[in-house]
XYZ file of C-alpha atoms in Angstrom:
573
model
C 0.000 0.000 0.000
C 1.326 3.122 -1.015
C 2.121 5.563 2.228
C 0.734 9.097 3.015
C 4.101 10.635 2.654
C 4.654 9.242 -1.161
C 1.495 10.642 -2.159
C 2.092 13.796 -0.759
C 5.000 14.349 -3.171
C 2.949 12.581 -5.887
C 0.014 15.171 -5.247
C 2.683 18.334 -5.151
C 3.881 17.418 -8.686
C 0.304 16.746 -10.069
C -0.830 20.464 -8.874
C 2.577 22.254 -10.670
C 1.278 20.591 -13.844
C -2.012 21.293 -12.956
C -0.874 25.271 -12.916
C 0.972 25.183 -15.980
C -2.750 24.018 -18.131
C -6.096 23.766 -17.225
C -6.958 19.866 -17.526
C -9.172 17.312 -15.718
C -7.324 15.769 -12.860
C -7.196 11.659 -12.464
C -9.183 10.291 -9.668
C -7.360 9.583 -6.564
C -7.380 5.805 -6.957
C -5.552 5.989 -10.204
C -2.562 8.289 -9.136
C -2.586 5.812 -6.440
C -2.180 3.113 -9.153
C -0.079 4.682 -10.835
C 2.142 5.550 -7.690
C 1.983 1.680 -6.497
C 3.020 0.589 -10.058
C 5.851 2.431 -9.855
C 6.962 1.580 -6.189
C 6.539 -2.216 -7.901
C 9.244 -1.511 -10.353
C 11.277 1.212 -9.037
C 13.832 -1.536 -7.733
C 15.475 -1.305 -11.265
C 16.813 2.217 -10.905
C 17.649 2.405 -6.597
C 19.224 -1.594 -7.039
C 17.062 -2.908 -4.677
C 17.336 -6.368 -5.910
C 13.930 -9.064 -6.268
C 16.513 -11.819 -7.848
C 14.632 -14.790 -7.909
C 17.023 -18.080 -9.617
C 18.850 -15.285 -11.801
C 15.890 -13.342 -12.955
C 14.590 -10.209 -11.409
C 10.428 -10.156 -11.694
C 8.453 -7.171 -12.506
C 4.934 -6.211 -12.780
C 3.356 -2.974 -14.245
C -0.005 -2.111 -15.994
C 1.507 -1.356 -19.272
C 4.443 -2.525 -20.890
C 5.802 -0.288 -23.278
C 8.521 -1.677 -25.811
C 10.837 0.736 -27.807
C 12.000 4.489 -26.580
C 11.630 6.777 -29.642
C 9.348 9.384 -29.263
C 6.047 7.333 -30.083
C 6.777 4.912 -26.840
C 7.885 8.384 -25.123
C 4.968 9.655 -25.957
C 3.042 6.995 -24.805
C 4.550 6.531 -21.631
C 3.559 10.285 -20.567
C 0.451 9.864 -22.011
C -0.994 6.879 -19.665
C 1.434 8.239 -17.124
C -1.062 11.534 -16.747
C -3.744 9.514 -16.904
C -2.579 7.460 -13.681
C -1.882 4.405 -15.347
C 1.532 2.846 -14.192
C 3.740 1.902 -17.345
C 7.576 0.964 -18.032
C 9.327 1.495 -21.409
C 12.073 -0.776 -22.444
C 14.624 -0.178 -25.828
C 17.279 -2.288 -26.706
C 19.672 0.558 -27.415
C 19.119 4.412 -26.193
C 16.160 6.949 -26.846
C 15.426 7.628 -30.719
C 17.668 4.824 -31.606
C 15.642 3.966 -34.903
C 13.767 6.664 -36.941
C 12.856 8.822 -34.218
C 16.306 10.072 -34.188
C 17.632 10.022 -37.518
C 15.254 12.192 -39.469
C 15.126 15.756 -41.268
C 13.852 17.209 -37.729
C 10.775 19.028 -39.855
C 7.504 19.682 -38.130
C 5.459 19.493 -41.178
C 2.851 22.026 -42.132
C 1.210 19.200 -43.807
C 1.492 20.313 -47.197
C 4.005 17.954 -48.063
C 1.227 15.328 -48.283
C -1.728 17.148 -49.953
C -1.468 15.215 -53.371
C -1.343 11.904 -52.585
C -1.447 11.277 -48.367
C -4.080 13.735 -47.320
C -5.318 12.020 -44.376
C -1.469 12.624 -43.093
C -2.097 15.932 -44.525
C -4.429 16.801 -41.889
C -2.663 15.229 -38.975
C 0.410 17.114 -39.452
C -1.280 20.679 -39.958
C -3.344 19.852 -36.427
C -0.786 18.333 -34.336
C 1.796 21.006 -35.504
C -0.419 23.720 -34.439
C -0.718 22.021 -30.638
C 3.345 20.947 -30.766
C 4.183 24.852 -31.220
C 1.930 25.776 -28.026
C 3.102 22.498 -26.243
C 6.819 22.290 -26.608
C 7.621 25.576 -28.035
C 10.859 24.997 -26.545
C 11.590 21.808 -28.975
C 10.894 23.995 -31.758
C 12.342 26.901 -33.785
C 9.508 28.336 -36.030
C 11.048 28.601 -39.163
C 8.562 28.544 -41.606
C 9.167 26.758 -44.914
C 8.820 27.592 -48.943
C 8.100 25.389 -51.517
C 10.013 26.311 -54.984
C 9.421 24.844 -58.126
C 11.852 25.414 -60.840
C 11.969 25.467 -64.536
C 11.103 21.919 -65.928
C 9.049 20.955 -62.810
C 5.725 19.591 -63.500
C 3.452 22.827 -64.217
C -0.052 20.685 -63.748
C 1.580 20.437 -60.245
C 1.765 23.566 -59.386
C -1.346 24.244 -60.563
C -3.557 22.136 -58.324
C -1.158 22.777 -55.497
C -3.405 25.879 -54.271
C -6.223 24.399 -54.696
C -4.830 20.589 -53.081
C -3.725 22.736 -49.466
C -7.109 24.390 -49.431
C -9.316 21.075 -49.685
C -7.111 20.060 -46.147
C -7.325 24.130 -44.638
C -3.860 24.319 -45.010
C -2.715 28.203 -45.077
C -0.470 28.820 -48.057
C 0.638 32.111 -49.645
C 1.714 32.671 -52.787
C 4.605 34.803 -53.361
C 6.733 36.027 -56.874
C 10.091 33.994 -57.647
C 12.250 37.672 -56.352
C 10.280 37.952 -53.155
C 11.671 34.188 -52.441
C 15.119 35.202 -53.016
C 14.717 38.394 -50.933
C 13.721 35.703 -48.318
C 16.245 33.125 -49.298
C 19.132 34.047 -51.123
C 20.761 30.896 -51.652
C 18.315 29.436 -53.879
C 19.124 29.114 -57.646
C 17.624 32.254 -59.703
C 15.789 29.381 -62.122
C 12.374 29.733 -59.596
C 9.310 30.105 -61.573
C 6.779 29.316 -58.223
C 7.341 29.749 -54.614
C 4.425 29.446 -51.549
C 4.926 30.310 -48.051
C 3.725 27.907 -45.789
C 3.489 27.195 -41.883
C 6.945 24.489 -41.549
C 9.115 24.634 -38.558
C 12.083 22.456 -37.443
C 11.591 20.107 -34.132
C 14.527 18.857 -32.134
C 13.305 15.251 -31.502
C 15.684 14.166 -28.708
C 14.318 17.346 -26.317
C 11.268 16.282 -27.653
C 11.283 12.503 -26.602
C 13.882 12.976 -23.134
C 11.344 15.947 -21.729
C 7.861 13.467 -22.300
C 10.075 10.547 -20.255
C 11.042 13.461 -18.400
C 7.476 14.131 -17.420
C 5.641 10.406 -17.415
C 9.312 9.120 -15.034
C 7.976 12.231 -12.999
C 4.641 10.725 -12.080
C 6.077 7.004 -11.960
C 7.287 5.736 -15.496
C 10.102 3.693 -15.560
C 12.898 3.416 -18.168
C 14.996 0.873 -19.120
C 17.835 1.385 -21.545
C 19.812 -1.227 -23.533
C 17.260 -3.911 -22.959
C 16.124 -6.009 -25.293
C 13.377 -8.567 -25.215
C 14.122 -11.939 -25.681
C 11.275 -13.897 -25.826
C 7.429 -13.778 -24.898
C 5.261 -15.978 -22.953
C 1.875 -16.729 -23.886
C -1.319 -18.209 -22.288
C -4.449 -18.461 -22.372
C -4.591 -15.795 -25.564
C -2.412 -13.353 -23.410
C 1.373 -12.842 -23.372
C 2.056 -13.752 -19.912
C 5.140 -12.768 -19.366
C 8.196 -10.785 -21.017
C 11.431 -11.821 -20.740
C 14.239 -9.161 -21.107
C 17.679 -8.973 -21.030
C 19.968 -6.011 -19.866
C 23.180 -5.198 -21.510
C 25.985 -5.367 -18.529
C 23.803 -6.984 -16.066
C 23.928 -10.296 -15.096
C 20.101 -11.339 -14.689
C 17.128 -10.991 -16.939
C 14.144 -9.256 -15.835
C 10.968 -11.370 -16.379
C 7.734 -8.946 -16.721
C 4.308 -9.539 -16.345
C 1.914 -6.810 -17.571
C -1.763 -6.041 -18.052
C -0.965 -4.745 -21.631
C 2.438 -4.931 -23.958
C 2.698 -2.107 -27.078
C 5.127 -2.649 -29.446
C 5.810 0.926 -30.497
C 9.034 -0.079 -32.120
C 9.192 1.720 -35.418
C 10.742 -0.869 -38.082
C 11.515 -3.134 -35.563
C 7.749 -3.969 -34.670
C 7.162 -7.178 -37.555
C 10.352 -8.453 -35.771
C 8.606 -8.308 -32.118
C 5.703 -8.979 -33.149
C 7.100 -12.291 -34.665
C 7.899 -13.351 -30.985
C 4.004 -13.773 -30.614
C 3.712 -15.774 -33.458
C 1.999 -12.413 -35.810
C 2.959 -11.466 -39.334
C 2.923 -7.849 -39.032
C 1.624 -5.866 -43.212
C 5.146 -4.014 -43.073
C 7.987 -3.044 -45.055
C 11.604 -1.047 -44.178
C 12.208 2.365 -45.753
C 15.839 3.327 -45.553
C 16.021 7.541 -46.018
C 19.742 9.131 -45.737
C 20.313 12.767 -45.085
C 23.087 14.547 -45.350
C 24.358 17.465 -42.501
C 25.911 20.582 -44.037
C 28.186 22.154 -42.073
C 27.438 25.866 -42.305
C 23.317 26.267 -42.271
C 21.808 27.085 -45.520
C 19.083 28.604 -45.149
C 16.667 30.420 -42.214
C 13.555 28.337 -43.544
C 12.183 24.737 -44.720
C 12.961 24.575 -48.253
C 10.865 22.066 -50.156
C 10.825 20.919 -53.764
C 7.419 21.633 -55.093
C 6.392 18.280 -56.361
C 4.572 15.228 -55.538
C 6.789 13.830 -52.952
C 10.065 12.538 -54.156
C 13.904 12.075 -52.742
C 15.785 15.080 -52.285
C 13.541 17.314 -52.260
C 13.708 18.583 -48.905
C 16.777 20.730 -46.814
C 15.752 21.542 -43.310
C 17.698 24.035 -40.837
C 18.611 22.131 -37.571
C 20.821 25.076 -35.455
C 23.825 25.930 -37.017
C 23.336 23.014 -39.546
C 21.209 22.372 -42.208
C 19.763 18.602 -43.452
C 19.729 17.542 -46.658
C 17.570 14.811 -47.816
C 16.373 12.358 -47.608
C 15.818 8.836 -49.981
C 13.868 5.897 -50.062
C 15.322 2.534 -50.550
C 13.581 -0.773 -49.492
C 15.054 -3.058 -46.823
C 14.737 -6.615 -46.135
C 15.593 -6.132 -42.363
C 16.127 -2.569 -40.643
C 19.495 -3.587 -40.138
C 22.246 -2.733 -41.527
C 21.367 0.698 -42.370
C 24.501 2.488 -42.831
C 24.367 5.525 -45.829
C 26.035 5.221 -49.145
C 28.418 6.464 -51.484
C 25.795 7.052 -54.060
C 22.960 7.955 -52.171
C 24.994 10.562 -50.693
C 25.952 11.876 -54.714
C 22.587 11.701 -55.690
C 21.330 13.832 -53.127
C 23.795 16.512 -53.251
C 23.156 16.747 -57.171
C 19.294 16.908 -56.506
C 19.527 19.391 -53.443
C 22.220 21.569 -55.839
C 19.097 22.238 -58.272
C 17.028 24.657 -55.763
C 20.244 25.314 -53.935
C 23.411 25.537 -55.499
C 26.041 26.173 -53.573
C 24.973 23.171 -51.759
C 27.003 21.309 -54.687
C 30.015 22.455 -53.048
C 29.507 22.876 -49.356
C 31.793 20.787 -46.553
C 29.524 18.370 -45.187
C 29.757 17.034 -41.557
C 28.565 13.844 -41.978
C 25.666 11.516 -43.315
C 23.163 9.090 -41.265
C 20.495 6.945 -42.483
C 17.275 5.862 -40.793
C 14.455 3.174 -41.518
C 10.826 4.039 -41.851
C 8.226 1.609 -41.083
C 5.702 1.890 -43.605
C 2.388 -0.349 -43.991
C 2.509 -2.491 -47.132
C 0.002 -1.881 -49.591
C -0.139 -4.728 -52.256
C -0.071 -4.100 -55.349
C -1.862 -0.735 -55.100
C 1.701 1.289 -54.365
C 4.541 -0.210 -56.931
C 7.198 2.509 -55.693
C 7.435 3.331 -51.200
C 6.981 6.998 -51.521
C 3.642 5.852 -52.894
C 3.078 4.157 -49.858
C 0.643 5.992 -46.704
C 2.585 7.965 -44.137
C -0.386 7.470 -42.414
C -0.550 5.130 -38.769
C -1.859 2.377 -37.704
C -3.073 1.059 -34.768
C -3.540 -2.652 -34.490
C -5.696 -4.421 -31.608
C -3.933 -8.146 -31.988
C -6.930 -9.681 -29.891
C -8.383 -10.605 -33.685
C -5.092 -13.000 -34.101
C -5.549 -14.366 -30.902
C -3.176 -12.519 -28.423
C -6.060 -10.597 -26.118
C -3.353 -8.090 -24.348
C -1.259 -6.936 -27.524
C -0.928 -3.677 -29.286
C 1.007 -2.745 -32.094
C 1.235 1.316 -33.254
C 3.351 1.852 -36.198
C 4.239 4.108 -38.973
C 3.121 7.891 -38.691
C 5.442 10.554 -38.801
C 7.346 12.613 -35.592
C 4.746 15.333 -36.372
C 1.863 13.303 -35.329
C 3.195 11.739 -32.687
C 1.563 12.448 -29.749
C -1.952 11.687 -32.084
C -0.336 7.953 -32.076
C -0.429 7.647 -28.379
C -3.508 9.074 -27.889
C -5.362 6.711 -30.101
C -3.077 3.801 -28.914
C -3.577 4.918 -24.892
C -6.967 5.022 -25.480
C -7.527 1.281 -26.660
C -5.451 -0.015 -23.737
C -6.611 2.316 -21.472
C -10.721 0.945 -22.450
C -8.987 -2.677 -22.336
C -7.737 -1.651 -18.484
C -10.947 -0.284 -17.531
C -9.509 3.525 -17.020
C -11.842 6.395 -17.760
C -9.375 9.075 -17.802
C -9.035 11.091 -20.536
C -5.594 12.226 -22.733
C -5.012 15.240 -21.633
C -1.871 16.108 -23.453
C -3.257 18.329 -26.102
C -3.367 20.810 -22.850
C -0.914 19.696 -20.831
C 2.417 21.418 -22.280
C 5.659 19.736 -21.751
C 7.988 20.422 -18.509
C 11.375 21.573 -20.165
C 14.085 20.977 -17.831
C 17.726 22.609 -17.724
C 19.701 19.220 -18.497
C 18.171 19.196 -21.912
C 19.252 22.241 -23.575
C 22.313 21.066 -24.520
C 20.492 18.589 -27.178
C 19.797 22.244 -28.966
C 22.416 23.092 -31.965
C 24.083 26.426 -31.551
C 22.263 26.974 -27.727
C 25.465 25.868 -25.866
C 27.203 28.563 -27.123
C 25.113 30.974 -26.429
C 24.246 29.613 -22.561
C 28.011 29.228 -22.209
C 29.022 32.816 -23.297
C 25.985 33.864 -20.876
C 27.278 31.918 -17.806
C 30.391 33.535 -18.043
C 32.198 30.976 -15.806
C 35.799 30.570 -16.673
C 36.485 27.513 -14.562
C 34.187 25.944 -16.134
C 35.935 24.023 -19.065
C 35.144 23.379 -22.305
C 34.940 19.900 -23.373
C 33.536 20.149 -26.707
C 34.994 23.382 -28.136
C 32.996 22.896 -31.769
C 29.521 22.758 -29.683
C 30.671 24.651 -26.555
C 29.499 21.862 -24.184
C 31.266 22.891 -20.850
C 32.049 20.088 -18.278
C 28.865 21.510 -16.547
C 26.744 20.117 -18.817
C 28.337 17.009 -18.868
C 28.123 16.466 -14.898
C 23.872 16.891 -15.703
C 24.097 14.864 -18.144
C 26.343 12.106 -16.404
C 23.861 12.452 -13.089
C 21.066 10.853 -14.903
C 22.684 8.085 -16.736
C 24.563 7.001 -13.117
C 21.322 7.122 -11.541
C 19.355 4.776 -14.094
C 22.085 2.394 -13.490
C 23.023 0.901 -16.734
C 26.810 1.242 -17.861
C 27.700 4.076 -20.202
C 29.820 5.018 -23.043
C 30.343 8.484 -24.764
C 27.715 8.095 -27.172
C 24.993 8.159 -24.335
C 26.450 11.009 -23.146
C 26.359 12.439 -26.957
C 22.699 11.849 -27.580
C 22.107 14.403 -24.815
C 24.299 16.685 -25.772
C 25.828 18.230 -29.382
C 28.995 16.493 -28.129
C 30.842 14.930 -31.071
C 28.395 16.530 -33.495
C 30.279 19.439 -34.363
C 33.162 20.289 -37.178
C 35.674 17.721 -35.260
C 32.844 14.837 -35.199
C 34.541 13.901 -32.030
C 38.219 13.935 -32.962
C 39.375 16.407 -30.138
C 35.741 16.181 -28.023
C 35.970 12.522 -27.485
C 39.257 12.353 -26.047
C 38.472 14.962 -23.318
C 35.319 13.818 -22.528
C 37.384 10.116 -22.192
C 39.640 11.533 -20.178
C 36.684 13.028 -17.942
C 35.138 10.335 -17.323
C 37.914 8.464 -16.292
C 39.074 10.733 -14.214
C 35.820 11.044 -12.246
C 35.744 6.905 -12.550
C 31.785 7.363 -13.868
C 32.350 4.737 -16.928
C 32.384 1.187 -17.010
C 35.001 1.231 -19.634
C 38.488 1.848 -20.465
C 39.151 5.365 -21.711
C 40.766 3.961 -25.191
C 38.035 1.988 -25.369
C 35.273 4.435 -24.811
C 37.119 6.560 -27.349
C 37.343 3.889 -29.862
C 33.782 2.977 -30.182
C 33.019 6.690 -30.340
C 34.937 7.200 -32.867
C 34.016 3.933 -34.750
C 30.126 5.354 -34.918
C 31.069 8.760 -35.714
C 33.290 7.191 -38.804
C 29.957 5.439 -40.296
C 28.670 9.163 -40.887
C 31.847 10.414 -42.111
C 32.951 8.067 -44.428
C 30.533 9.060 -47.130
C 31.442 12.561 -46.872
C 34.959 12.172 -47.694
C 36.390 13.394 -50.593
C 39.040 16.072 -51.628
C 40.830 17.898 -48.526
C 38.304 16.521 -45.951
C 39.513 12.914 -47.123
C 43.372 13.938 -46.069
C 42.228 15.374 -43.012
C 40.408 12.500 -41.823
C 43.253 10.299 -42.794
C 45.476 12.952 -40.859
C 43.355 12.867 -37.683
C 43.375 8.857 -37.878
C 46.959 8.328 -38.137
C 47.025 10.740 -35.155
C 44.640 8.500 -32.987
C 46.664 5.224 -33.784
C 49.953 6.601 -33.320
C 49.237 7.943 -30.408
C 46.937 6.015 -28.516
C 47.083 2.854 -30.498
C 42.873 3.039 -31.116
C 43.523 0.298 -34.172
C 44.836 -2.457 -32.171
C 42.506 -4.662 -30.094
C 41.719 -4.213 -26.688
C 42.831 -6.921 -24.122
């Protein structure tokens, strides 16, 4: 039974978020669920051990499986609405798509031609993102440009295509574009304002597990599930396994979501489901100056590399669309990387020779459409919601595909099936509840470090990475919640919550201070060579792509450097 003096700190943090938006409070018994589902599982993060014959049990309401910022998303979600839930991921937080995308909050008239059900999603839920987390966003706005030889039907029915979904467009004359943009080519021969913004997805997806840990989530990184248990039509219990711990951790929940982006046919295959998907793989590329102060978009039916996004002090360049048998490997290529600085050059062209930082690659999960859709961009950006109970498996909920623009609409409609399954009433209440930024995230935001670090105006307080002007400040926030969840470390965790590494340097000069750090404060679980190693092994996936002309003799500079002098290429003992 949960005591008087937990729920008097539960209550305290219900009323702040009751100040910051008017919304309808949960009963009393289900923040005391909630609270108790928790206590039942908060073992994992203070070590308290349950070890029972090697594996640790664990029960919770809901059991969430993947961290990008659909299961984030979630977790708040039936977190506010007192239901007790814990997210597992077998690597970190936006480890699939959620984290390796153009970072656009789309106006939604990307989609009005052949998607507009999407369309409409992405104009509404933009409009509540930019009062919810206006701190995850910088309001750019966006263009689209056609140029001469672009399909002139097109841009014809493109007015008329953004009205039918009451999306705001407005037309302006090819000079009043380059007034607005000068680095687009002088070839324009249509241009339309429109309401696009860029979104930084890991604030985005750290402050909702900011918020739903707050009132009683769990987390648990670099888990993986192994297998599932079923009876009786339900999956009785999940078995998972940590990475550097010893035990697994056997679960038993009222519900299990597989919100796993292109992994979720592979889990769902461990109940015995064939789920109607296929793998997307889309590369972008990261110039290192930024481009230009808006979205640019290619006006045309949706196509690859058609679309360069601002991101900071950046700019993103892509993206493609190449089918997959299996979301991984997913590494960019040599050609896809050619092909989209040739089709970027055409609105943009000095983007044909701009230094680029490096190039990443992520897999979409799109629903598979037959026949009907020959080609994937022709396939539905759309999401899907599937209630297994019709295969057989009564507890077992699948939510895939979408976009990062809509995806607080997917855990709504998800939370609300498993919250009718559960018997909860509540309603979502995160179209009014606005997100709770907190100080440790800020340093995911391009170009903010400098500016917070130049504010602080504390000269004892080092710079680790002098490209992003990440201070060893940041770095103790950072390292204060990763020691606390209790899972060993290695630089890149410490990267993904930070612009550590992401900078001109891509963690050349960064990575061996911030190895040095954390052996000195003897945080890691690691050797410092070897934390710097597979840092730098990551980064060079990006980079390799990238290479050509002086950047290639630099990089071979700066890698002759690390072996000679620390001996990175030999193996570790």
């Amino acid at each position: 039974m949960t005591g008087s003096r937990e729920l008097s700190g539960y209550f305290a943090k219900a009323k702040l978020l009751k100040a910051a938006a008017s919304y309808r409070q949960p009963s009393t018994d289900q923040l005391c669920r909630c609270r108790q589902g928790a206590f039942r599982t908060s073992y994992l993060t203070t070590g308290k051990s349950l070890r029972r014959k090697g594996t640790v049990r664990v029960e919770t309401q809901v059991l969430i499986i993947g961290a990008g910022v659909t299961g984030a998303g979630l977790s708040r979600d039936l977190a506010l609405r007192g239901v007790a839930n814990l997210v597992v991921e077998q690597a970190d937080i936006n480890a699939g798509a959620s984290g390796a995308n153009h970072g656009l909050l789309h106006s939604g008239a990307r989609y009005v031609s052949n998607d507009p059900v999407s369309a409409r999603q992405c104009k509404d839920e933009s409009r509540l993102l930019k009062r919810l987390a206006p701190e995850c966003i910088e309001d750019t706005g966006g263009l689209f440009v056609a140029i001469a030889g672009d399909d002139e039907n097109y841009l014809a029915e493109f007015p008329g295509l953004c009205a039918e979904q009451g999306i705001r467009i407005r037309e302006l004359q090819p000079q009043e574009a380059l007034d607005l943009e000068p680095s687009l080519t002088k070839d324009i021969i249509a241009a339309y304002l429109v309401k696009d913004a860029a979104i930084n997805p890991f604030r985005l997806t750290l402050e909702n597990l900011d918020q739903a840990e707050a009132l009683g989530a769990r987390l648990l990184r670099h888990t993986r599930v192994v297998r599932f248990e079923l009876r009786g039509g339900r999956i009785s219990r999940v078995l998972l396994r940590q990475r550097g711990v010893e035990h697994d951790v056997a679960v038993k929940a009222e519900q299990v979501i597989n919100a796993t982006g292109a992994w979720a046919k592979n889990i769902a295959a461990l109940a015995g489901l064939d789920l109607p998907l296929v793998c997307s793989k889309g590369t972008l590329l990261v110039s290192q100056p930024r481009i230009t102060r808006r979205v640019i978009n290619r006006l045309r039916p949706p196509a690859d590399g058609d679309i360069v996004t601002p991101a900071g002090t950046v700019s993103l360049i892509g993206t493609t669309s190449v089918r997959l048998a299996e979301p991984e490997p997913c590494d960019p290529t040599i050609n896809e990387v050619d092909f989209l600085v040739s089709e970027a050059a055409r609105i943009i062209p000095s983007l044909a020779e701009a230094r680029y930082i490096r190039a990443f690659a992520g897999v979409r999960p799109l629903l598979f459409q037959g026949e009907a859709a020959e080609k994937d961009r022709q396939l539905s950006r759309g999401f899907l919601v599937l209630d297994h109970a019709a295969e057989g498996v009564n507890n077992f909920v699948t939510v895939t595909g979408g976009k990062l623009t809509t995806f607080r609409l997917m855990a709504e409609k998800t939370a609300d099936l498993v919250c009718e399954r559960l018997g909860v009433s509540a309603p979502c209440i995160t179209k009014k509840v606005p997100l709770q930024p907190r100080k440790a995230r800020q340093w995911t935001e391009a170009g903010k470090p400098a500016r917070k670090w130049l504010q602080g105006g504390d000269s004892n307080d080092l710079l680790l990475c002098e490209c992003e002007m990440v201070p060893r400040s940041a770095v103790d926030q950072i390292l204060a919640d990763l020691v606390a969840q209790g899972v060993p470390f290695d630089l890149s965790d410490i990267a993904l919550r930070s612009r550590v590494g992401k900078g001109s340097c891509q963690g050349a000069f960064c990575g061996l201070r911030l190895a040095a750090y954390l052996s000195e404060k003897k945080v890691a679980d690691f050797r410092s060579t070897e934390l710097l190693s597979r840092f730098l092994e990551e980064r060079w996936h990006g980079l390799r792509p990238v290479l050509w002309g002086t950047q290639l003799a630099q990089e071979e500079l700066q890698e002759a450097l690390h072996c000679g002098l620390f001996g990175l290429e030999l193996e570790s003992p």
